[in-house]
mmCIF file of C-alpha atoms in Angstrom:
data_model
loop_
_atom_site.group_PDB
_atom_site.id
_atom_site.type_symbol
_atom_site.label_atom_id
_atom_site.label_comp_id
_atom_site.label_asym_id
_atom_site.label_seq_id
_atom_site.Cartn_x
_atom_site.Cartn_y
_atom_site.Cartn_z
ATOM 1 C CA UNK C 15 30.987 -59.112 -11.074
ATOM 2 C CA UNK C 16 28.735 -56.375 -10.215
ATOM 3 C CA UNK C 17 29.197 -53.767 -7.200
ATOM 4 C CA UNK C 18 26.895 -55.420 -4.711
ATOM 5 C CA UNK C 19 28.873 -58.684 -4.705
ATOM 6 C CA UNK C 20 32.789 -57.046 -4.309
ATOM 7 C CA UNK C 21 33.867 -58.503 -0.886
ATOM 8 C CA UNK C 22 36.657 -57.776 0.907
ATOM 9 C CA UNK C 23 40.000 -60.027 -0.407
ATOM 10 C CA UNK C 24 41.885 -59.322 2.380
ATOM 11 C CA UNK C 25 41.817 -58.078 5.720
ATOM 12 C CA UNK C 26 43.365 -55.817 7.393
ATOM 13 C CA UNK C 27 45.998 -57.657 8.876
ATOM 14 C CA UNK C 28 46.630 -59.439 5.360
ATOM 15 C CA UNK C 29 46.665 -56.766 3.407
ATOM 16 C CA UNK C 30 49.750 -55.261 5.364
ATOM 17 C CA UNK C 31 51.532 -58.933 5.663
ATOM 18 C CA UNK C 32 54.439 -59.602 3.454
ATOM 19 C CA UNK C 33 51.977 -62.093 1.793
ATOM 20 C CA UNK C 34 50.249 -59.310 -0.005
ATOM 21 C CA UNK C 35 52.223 -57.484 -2.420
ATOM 22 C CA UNK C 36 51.804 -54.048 -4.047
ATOM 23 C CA UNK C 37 51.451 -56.522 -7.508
ATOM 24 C CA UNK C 38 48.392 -57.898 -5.622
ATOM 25 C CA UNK C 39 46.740 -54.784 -4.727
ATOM 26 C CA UNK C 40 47.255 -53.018 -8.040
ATOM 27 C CA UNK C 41 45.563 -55.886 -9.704
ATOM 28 C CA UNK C 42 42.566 -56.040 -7.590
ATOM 29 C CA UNK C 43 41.830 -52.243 -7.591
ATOM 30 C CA UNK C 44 42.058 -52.041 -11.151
ATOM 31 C CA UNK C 45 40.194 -55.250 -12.028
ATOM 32 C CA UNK C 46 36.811 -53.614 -9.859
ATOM 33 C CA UNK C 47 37.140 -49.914 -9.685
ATOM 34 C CA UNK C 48 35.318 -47.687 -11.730
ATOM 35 C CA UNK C 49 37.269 -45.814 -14.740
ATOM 36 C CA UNK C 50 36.730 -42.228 -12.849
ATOM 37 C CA UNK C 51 37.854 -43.536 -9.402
ATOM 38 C CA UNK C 52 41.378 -45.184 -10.822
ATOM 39 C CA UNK C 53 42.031 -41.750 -12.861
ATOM 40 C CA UNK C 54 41.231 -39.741 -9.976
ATOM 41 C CA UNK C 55 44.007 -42.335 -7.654
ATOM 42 C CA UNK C 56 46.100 -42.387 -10.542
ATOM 43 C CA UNK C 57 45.394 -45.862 -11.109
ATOM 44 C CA UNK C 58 45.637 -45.983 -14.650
ATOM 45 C CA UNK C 59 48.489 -47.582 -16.731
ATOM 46 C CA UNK C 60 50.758 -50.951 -16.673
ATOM 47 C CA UNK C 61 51.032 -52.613 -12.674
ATOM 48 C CA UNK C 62 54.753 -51.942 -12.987
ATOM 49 C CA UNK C 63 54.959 -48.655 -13.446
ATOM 50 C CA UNK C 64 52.285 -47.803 -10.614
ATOM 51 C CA UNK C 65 53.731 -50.021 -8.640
ATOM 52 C CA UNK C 66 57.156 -48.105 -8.954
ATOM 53 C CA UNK C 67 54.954 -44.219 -8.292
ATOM 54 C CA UNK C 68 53.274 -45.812 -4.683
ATOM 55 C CA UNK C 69 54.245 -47.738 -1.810
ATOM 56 C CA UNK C 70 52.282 -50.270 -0.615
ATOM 57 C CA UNK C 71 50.917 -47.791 2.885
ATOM 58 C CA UNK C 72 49.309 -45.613 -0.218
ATOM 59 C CA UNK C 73 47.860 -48.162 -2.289
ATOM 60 C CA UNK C 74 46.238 -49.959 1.344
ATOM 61 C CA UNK C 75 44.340 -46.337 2.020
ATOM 62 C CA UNK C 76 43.020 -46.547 -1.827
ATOM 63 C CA UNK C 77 42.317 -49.969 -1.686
ATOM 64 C CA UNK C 78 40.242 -49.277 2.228
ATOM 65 C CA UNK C 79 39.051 -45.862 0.246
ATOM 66 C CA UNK C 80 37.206 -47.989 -2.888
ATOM 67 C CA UNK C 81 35.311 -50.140 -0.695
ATOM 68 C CA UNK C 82 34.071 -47.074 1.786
ATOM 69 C CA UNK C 83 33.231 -45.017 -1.310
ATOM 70 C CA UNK C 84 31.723 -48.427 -3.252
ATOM 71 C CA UNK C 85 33.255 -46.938 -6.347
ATOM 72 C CA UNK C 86 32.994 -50.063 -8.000
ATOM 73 C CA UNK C 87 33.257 -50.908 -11.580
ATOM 74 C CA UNK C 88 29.430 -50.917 -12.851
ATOM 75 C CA UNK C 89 27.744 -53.601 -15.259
ATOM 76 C CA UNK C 90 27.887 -51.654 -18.234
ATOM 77 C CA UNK C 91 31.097 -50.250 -17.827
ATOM 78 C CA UNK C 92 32.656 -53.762 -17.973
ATOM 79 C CA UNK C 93 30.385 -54.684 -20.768
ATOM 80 C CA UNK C 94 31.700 -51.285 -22.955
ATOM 81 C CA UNK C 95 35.550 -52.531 -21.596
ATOM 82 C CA UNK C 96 34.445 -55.955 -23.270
ATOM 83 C CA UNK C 97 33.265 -53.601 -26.243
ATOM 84 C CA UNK C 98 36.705 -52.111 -26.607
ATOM 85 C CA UNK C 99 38.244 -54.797 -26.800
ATOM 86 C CA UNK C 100 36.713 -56.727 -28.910
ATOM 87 C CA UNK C 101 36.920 -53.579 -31.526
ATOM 88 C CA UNK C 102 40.520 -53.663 -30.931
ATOM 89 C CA UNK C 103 40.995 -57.011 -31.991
ATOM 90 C CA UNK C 104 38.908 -56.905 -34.745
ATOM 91 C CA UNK C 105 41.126 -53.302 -35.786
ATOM 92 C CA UNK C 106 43.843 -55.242 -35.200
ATOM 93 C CA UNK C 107 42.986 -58.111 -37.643
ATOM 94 C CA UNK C 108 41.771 -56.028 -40.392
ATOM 95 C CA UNK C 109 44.797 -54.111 -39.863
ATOM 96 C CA UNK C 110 47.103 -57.051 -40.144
ATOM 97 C CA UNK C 111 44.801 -58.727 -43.383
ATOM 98 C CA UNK C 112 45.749 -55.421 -44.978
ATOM 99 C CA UNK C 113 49.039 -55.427 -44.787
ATOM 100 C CA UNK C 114 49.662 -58.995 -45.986
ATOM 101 C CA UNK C 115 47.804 -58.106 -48.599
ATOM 102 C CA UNK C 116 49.767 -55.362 -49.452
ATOM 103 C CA UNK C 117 53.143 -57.276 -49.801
ATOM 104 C CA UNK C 118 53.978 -57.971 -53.290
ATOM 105 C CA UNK C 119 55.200 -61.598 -53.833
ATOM 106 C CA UNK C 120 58.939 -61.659 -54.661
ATOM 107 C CA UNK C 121 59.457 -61.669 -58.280
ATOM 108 C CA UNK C 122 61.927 -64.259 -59.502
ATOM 109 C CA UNK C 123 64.323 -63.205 -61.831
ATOM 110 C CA UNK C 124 64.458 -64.703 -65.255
ATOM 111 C CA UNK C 125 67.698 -66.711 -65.789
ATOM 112 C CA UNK C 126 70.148 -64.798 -67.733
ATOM 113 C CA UNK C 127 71.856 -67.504 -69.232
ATOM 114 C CA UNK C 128 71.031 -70.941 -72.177
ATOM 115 C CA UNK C 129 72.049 -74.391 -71.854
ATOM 116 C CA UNK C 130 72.757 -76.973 -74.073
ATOM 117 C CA UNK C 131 73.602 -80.385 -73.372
ATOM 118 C CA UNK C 132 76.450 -81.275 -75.756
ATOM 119 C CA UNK C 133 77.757 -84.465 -73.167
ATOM 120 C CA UNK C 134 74.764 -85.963 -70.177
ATOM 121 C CA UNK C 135 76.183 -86.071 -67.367
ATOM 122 C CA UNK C 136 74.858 -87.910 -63.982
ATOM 123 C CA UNK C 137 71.708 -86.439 -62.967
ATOM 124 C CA UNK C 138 71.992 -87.623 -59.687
ATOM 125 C CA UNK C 139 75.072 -85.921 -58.625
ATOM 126 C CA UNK C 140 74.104 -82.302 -59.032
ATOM 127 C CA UNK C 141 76.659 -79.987 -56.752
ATOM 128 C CA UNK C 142 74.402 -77.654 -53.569
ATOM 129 C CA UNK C 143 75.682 -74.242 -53.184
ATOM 130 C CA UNK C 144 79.336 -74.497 -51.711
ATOM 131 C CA UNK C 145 80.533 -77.623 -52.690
ATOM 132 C CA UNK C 146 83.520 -77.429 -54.670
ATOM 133 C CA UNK C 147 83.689 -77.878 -58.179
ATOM 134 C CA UNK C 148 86.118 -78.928 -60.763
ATOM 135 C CA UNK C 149 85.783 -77.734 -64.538
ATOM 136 C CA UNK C 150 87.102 -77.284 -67.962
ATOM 137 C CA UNK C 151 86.054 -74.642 -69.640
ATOM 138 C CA UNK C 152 86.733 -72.706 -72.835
ATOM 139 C CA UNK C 153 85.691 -69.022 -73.099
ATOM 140 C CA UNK C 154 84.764 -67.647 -76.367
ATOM 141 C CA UNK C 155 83.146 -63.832 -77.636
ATOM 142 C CA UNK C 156 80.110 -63.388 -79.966
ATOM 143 C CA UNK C 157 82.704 -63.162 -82.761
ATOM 144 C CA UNK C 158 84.139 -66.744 -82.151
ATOM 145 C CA UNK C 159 87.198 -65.140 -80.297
ATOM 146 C CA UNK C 160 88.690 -67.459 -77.658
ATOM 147 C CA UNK C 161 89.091 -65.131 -74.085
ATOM 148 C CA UNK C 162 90.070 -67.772 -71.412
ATOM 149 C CA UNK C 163 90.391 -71.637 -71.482
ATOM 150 C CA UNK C 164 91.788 -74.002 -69.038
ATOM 151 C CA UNK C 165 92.089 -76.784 -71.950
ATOM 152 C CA UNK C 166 95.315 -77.569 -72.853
ATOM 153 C CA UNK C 167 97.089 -80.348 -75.778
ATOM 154 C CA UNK C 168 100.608 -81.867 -75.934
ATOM 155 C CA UNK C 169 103.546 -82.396 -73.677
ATOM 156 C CA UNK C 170 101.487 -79.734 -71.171
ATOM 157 C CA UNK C 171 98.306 -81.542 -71.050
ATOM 158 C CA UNK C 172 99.578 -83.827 -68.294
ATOM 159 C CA UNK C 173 99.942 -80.726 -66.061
ATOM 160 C CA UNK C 174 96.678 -79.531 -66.716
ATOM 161 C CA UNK C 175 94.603 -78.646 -63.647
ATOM 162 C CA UNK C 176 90.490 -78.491 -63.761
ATOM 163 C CA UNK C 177 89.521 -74.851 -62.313
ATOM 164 C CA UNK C 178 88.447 -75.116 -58.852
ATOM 165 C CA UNK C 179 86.006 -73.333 -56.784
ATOM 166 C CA UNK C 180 82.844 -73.259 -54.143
ATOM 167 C CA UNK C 181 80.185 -72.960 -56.649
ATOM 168 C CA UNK C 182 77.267 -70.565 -56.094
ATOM 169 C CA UNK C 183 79.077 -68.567 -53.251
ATOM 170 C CA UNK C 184 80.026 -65.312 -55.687
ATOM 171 C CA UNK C 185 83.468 -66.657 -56.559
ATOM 172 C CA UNK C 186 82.992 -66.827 -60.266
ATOM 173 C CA UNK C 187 80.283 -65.067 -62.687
ATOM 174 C CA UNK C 188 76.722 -65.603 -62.333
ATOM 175 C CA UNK C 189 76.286 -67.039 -65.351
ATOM 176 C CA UNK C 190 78.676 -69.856 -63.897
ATOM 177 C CA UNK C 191 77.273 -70.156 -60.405
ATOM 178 C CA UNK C 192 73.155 -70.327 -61.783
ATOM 179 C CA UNK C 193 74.344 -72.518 -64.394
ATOM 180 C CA UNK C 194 76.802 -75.280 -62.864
ATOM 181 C CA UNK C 195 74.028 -75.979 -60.026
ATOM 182 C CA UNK C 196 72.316 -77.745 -63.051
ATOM 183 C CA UNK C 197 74.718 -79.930 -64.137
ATOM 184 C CA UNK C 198 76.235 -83.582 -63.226
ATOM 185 C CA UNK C 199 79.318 -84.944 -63.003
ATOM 186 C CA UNK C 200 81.020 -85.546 -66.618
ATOM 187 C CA UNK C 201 78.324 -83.423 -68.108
ATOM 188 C CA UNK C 202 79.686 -80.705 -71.117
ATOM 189 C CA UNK C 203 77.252 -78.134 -72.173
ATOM 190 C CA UNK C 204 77.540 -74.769 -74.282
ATOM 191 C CA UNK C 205 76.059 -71.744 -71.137
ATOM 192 C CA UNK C 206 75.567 -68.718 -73.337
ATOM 193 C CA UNK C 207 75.452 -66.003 -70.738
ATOM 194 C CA UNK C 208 73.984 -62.090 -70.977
ATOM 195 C CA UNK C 209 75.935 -59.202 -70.117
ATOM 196 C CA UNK C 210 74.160 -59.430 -66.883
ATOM 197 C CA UNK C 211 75.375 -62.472 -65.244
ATOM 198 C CA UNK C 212 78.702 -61.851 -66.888
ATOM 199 C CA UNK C 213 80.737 -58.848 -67.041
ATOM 200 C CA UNK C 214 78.388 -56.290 -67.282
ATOM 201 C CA UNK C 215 79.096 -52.841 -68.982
ATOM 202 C CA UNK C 216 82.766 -52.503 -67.608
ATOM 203 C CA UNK C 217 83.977 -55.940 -69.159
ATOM 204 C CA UNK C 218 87.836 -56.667 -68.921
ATOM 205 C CA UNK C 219 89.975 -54.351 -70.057
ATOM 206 C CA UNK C 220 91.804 -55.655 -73.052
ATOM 207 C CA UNK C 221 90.080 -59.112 -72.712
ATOM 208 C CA UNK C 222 85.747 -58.678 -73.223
ATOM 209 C CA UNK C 223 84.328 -55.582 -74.276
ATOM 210 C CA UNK C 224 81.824 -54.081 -72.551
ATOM 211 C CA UNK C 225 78.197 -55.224 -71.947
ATOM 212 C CA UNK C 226 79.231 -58.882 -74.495
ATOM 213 C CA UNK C 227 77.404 -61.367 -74.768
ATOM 214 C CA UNK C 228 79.591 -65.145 -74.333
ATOM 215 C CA UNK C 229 80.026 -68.355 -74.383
ATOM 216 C CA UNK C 230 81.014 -71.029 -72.383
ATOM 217 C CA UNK C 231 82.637 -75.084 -73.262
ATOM 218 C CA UNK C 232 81.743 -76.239 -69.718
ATOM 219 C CA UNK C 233 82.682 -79.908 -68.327
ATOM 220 C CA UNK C 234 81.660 -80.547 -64.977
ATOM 221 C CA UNK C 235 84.435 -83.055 -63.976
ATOM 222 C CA UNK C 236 84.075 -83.090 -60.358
ATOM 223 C CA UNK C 237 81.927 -82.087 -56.942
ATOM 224 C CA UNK C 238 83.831 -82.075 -53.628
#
């Protein structure tokens, strides 16, 4: 809108109603004064925060003061507002394009462990992170050295128990928790599993040496 057309909104008996807020005048002052006239009033900044600096008797006299001074806002000072914004945006999206471009893409990790099938299992019936699993397992060292089974023969074998646990929640090895999310119910398979996803360099005391490589007799019996 240029200068010459700026008309009066309100008069003066609606300006100082209750139907005119401060809000209202703020808004209207700064949408068609001139940059120099809303520095020089202090007009400058968010509506909330001026509003909160005048009351509403002060912004009336400014509001009476633009249109007996016609410091209006001029054609090509809303054109260069237009201008700065549009820059802004277009800062703003170069800005943003650069850093997307700039974040790497996660790197998965290789798997740290080998399967082999020795029994197929159902396919169908994989366990989700959580679910509770039941499995055999016999636990051996590079050497052949058995560490840890849950496999039992003779009289005990009828009080045998399948080892128990919520499967991919960091109960058990990571070997175990990367691995058992691939198999099916009633599958067996030998997991050979790195250092990495096992013990690590610490090991267990008296049990696996540190940073050893083992293996795993897996049977995936059951998936609660």
């Amino acid at each position: 809108m240029a200068c010459a057309d700026v008309e009066r909104k309100w008069s003066s008996d609606e300006i100082n109603s209750d139907d005119v807020g401060k809000k209202d005048i703020i808004i209207f002052i700064q949408e068609h004064a001139a940059r120099k006239f809303l520095g020089e009033k202090k007009m400058l900044g968010a509506t909330k925060n001026i509003a909160k600096a005048f009351k509403k008797e002060a912004l009336v006299v400014i509001y009476n003061e633009l249109f007996e001074t016609k410091a209006f806002k001029s054609g090509n000072e809303e054109e260069e507002e237009v201008a700065e914004v549009t820059k802004a945006t277009e800062e703003l999206k170069v800005t943003e394009k650069v850093v997307v471009e700039k974040v790497p893409e996660a790197k998965k990790e290789p798997p740290r462990y080998k399967k082999r099938i020795l029994k197929k299992g159902d396919d169908r019936s994989l366990p989700h992170k959580g679910d509770t699993v039941h499995v055999w397992y016999t636990g051996k060292l590079d050497d052949g050295t058995v560490f840890d089974t849950n496999i039992v023969t003779g009289r005990k074998k009828k009080n045998a128990q399948a080892l128990r646990f919520k499967v991919g929640t960091g109960k058990v090895i990571r070997g175990w928790d990367e691995a058992l999310l691939t198999m099916g119910i009633r599958e067996r398979a030998e997991i050979v599993i790195e250092p990495e996803w096992a013990y690590g360099a610490k090991g267990i005391e008296g049990k696996i040496p540190p940073n050893s490589r083992l293996t795993f007799e897996v049977e995936l019996e059951a998936i609660n």
